[in-house]
PDB file of C-alpha atoms in Angstrom:
ATOM      1  CA  MET A1096       0.000   0.000   0.000  1.00 45.00           C
ATOM      2  CA  GLY A1097       1.289   3.434  -0.911  1.00 47.00           C
ATOM      3  CA  ASN A1098       1.383   6.401   1.391  1.00 50.00           C
ATOM      4  CA  LYS A1099      -0.730   9.146  -0.164  1.00 53.00           C
ATOM      5  CA  GLY A1100       0.797  11.744   2.172  1.00 56.00           C
ATOM      6  CA  ASN A1101       4.109  11.581   0.322  1.00 51.00           C
ATOM      7  CA  ARG A1102       2.618  11.833  -3.154  1.00 60.00           C
ATOM      8  CA  SER A1103       3.668  14.923  -5.101  1.00 67.00           C
ATOM      9  CA  ARG A1104       0.933  16.871  -6.878  1.00 76.00           C
ATOM     10  CA  ARG A1105       1.388  18.554 -10.229  1.00 87.00           C
ATOM     11  CA  TYR A1106      -0.248  21.912 -10.855  1.00 92.00           C
ATOM     12  CA  THR A1107      -0.731  23.774 -14.107  1.00 95.00           C
ATOM     13  CA  GLU A1108       1.398  26.808 -14.817  1.00 95.00           C
ATOM     14  CA  GLU A1109      -1.803  28.868 -14.748  1.00 97.00           C
ATOM     15  CA  PHE A1110      -2.647  27.649 -11.235  1.00 97.00           C
ATOM     16  CA  LYS A1111       0.880  28.468 -10.043  1.00 96.00           C
ATOM     17  CA  ARG A1112       0.758  31.950 -11.584  1.00 97.00           C
ATOM     18  CA  ASP A1113      -2.630  32.606 -10.005  1.00 97.00           C
ATOM     19  CA  ALA A1114      -1.444  31.368  -6.602  1.00 98.00           C
ATOM     20  CA  VAL A1115       1.638  33.611  -6.719  1.00 98.00           C
ATOM     21  CA  ALA A1116      -0.516  36.552  -7.831  1.00 98.00           C
ATOM     22  CA  LEU A1117      -2.831  35.941  -4.877  1.00 97.00           C
ATOM     23  CA  VAL A1118       0.126  36.106  -2.474  1.00 97.00           C
ATOM     24  CA  ARG A1119       1.473  39.253  -4.131  1.00 96.00           C
ATOM     25  CA  SER A1120      -1.876  41.058  -4.167  1.00 97.00           C
ATOM     26  CA  SER A1121      -3.016  40.254  -0.637  1.00 95.00           C
ATOM     27  CA  ASP A1122      -1.885  41.087   2.864  1.00 94.00           C
ATOM     28  CA  ARG A1123      -1.974  37.399   3.764  1.00 96.00           C
ATOM     29  CA  THR A1124       1.091  35.279   4.376  1.00 97.00           C
ATOM     30  CA  VAL A1125       2.221  32.544   2.019  1.00 98.00           C
ATOM     31  CA  THR A1126       1.141  30.021   4.653  1.00 98.00           C
ATOM     32  CA  GLU A1127      -2.373  31.473   4.840  1.00 98.00           C
ATOM     33  CA  VAL A1128      -2.784  31.457   1.057  1.00 98.00           C
ATOM     34  CA  ALA A1129      -1.370  27.934   0.799  1.00 98.00           C
ATOM     35  CA  ARG A1130      -3.801  26.707   3.435  1.00 98.00           C
ATOM     36  CA  GLU A1131      -6.701  28.345   1.593  1.00 97.00           C
ATOM     37  CA  LEU A1132      -5.665  26.692  -1.690  1.00 97.00           C
ATOM     38  CA  ASN A1133      -4.878  23.359  -0.010  1.00 97.00           C
ATOM     39  CA  VAL A1134      -1.297  23.331  -1.294  1.00 97.00           C
ATOM     40  CA  SER A1135       2.088  23.022   0.368  1.00 96.00           C
ATOM     41  CA  ALA A1136       3.270  26.269   1.956  1.00 97.00           C
ATOM     42  CA  GLU A1137       6.857  25.331   1.125  1.00 97.00           C
ATOM     43  CA  GLY A1138       5.999  24.724  -2.525  1.00 97.00           C
ATOM     44  CA  LEU A1139       4.094  27.999  -2.811  1.00 97.00           C
ATOM     45  CA  ARG A1140       6.896  29.861  -1.049  1.00 97.00           C
ATOM     46  CA  ASN A1141       9.344  28.454  -3.620  1.00 97.00           C
ATOM     47  CA  GLN A1142       7.082  29.619  -6.453  1.00 97.00           C
ATOM     48  CA  VAL A1143       6.885  33.114  -4.933  1.00 96.00           C
ATOM     49  CA  ARG A1144      10.685  33.233  -4.582  1.00 95.00           C
ATOM     50  CA  GLN A1145      11.150  32.131  -8.185  1.00 95.00           C
ATOM     51  CA  ASP A1146       8.678  34.788  -9.325  1.00 95.00           C
ATOM     52  CA  GLN A1147      10.658  37.440  -7.446  1.00 93.00           C
ATOM     53  CA  VAL A1148      13.903  36.275  -9.047  1.00 94.00           C
ATOM     54  CA  ASP A1149      12.254  36.244 -12.473  1.00 93.00           C
ATOM     55  CA  ARG A1150      11.115  39.831 -11.873  1.00 91.00           C
ATOM     56  CA  GLY A1151      14.603  40.889 -10.767  1.00 91.00           C
ATOM     57  CA  GLN A1152      13.431  41.569  -7.215  1.00 84.00           C
ATOM     58  CA  GLY A1153      15.937  39.441  -5.346  1.00 71.00           C
ATOM     59  CA  SER A1154      15.452  36.065  -3.738  1.00 54.00           C
ATOM     60  CA  ARG A1155      13.828  36.785  -0.349  1.00 54.00           C
ATOM     61  CA  VAL A1156      10.186  36.359   0.611  1.00 54.00           C
ATOM     62  CA  SER A1157       8.929  38.826   3.162  1.00 51.00           C
TER      63      SER A1157
END
């Protein structure tokens, strides 16, 4: 029997862009947005960091 808790999910690029946009446009933390979307906070945080790098805004998430 497999452990579903360790299974990685794949999300569309559109979903990732929308999730990052939600973090950027709200006063909520990455953790709060991740919880609302039922995704990993660590994964969303990585997407937000990558978006910042892609925009030339450094590599830190506030």
